[in-house]
Amino acid sequence: MKQILLIVGIVLVIAGCKTSPTGRTQIALYSDQKMNEMGSASFEQMKKEQTIEDDPVTNAYVKCIANHLIAELPSNYANQQWEVVVFKESSANAFALPGGKIGVHTGLLKVAKNQHQLAAVMGHEVGHVIAEHSNERVSQNSLLQFGLQASSTALQMGNVEYRNAIMQGLGLGAQYGVALPFGRTHESEADVIGLELMAKAGFEPEGSVALWENMEAASSGNRPPEFMSTHPAPQSRIDNLSSKMGGASQLKRAAWQLGKKPQCM
């Protein structure tokens, strides 16, 4: 039984191997169609449960930024019919879902002070989509559950002493050793993709650093240690973005030469 489970797990991993936009090997077990269906269904549910901002100026501003970013996506994403919704929600947050869905909370507009800073957040969120992070996280969760189930079966068949304690340890190990670092990898990767995307669209890449400085200032400071968080610490993000600023500035200058200079004020 243990060998059968191992073989099935290996086959699943090999079948689902892909490469992210930054060259990182990733596991994506689900089809684009399935992920798009899941993303669209989730977005429809959000629109039913949350209040939608109806101010035309706010909506035009957010959609203007989104349109500039979408124009720089790979063709299979740029040609999608994207839907952008502003939600009346006080949290400084935004998200993007498979299926061409972007949501922005009005609370974010108090932290992202201008179009460049908001483009950094929205570019980051769209970066999650084009890097297939949702697929990877769902696939990761499936494989973790498969692995824990296989371990439990093997321990049970072998009548291993302290089985429950060992399984609890495996669960914690999966959380802190795999799931959380995986989340931080996704966030850092989306930061880089979003930085390049906003620069290609003609936004000021320095806005990404300013945004995270604002986020840090607006936070309560009550954060768990980075190794226990799914998100890198703000300073880690600032350092990572700053290290990529030279290349991003070149992309922005090239965009300006092509007349790409967004005016979404």
mmCIF file with all atom_site columns, C-alpha atoms in Angstrom, residues 1 27 30 33 41 46 58 64 89 99 104 150 174 179 209 231 237-238 241 244 251:
data_model
loop_
_atom_site.group_PDB
_atom_site.id
_atom_site.type_symbol
_atom_site.label_atom_id
_atom_site.label_alt_id
_atom_site.label_comp_id
_atom_site.label_asym_id
_atom_site.label_entity_id
_atom_site.label_seq_id
_atom_site.pdbx_PDB_ins_code
_atom_site.Cartn_x
_atom_site.Cartn_y
_atom_site.Cartn_z
_atom_site.occupancy
_atom_site.B_iso_or_equiv
_atom_site.pdbx_formal_charge
_atom_site.auth_seq_id
_atom_site.auth_comp_id
_atom_site.auth_asym_id
_atom_site.auth_atom_id
_atom_site.pdbx_PDB_model_num
ATOM 1  C CA . MET A 1 1   ? 0.000   0.000  0.000   1.00 0.00 ? 1   MET A CA 1
ATOM 2  C CA . ILE A 1 27  ? 3.406   22.079 -9.424  1.00 0.00 ? 27  ILE A CA 1
ATOM 3  C CA . TYR A 1 30  ? -5.452  21.618 -12.263 1.00 0.00 ? 30  TYR A CA 1
ATOM 4  C CA . GLN A 1 33  ? -10.445 25.996 -17.267 1.00 0.00 ? 33  GLN A CA 1
ATOM 5  C CA . ALA A 1 41  ? -17.448 31.543 -8.990  1.00 0.00 ? 41  ALA A CA 1
ATOM 6  C CA . MET A 1 46  ? -17.966 38.214 -3.308  1.00 0.00 ? 46  MET A CA 1
ATOM 7  C CA . THR A 1 58  ? -13.109 56.088 -8.125  1.00 0.00 ? 58  THR A CA 1
ATOM 8  C CA . CYS A 1 64  ? -7.664  53.088 -15.864 1.00 0.00 ? 64  CYS A CA 1
ATOM 9  C CA . GLU A 1 89  ? -14.191 47.786 2.326   1.00 0.00 ? 89  GLU A CA 1
ATOM 10 C CA . GLY A 1 99  ? -10.733 33.997 -14.912 1.00 0.00 ? 99  GLY A CA 1
ATOM 11 C CA . VAL A 1 104 ? -9.793  46.565 -5.056  1.00 0.00 ? 104 VAL A CA 1
ATOM 12 C CA . ALA A 1 150 ? 0.045   8.192  3.133   1.00 0.00 ? 150 ALA A CA 1
ATOM 13 C CA . ALA A 1 174 ? 4.250   20.739 6.608   1.00 0.00 ? 174 ALA A CA 1
ATOM 14 C CA . ALA A 1 179 ? 3.143   25.858 3.294   1.00 0.00 ? 179 ALA A CA 1
ATOM 15 C CA . VAL A 1 209 ? 8.834   50.815 -2.541  1.00 0.00 ? 209 VAL A CA 1
ATOM 16 C CA . HIS A 1 231 ? 3.981   37.071 3.730   1.00 0.00 ? 231 HIS A CA 1
ATOM 17 C CA . ARG A 1 237 ? 9.849   43.246 0.353   1.00 0.00 ? 237 ARG A CA 1
ATOM 18 C CA . ILE A 1 238 ? 11.352  46.730 0.132   1.00 0.00 ? 238 ILE A CA 1
ATOM 19 C CA . LEU A 1 241 ? 12.085  45.451 -4.841  1.00 0.00 ? 241 LEU A CA 1
ATOM 20 C CA . LYS A 1 244 ? 15.340  45.062 -8.963  1.00 0.00 ? 244 LYS A CA 1
ATOM 21 C CA . LEU A 1 251 ? 11.633  49.112 -18.658 1.00 0.00 ? 251 LEU A CA 1
#
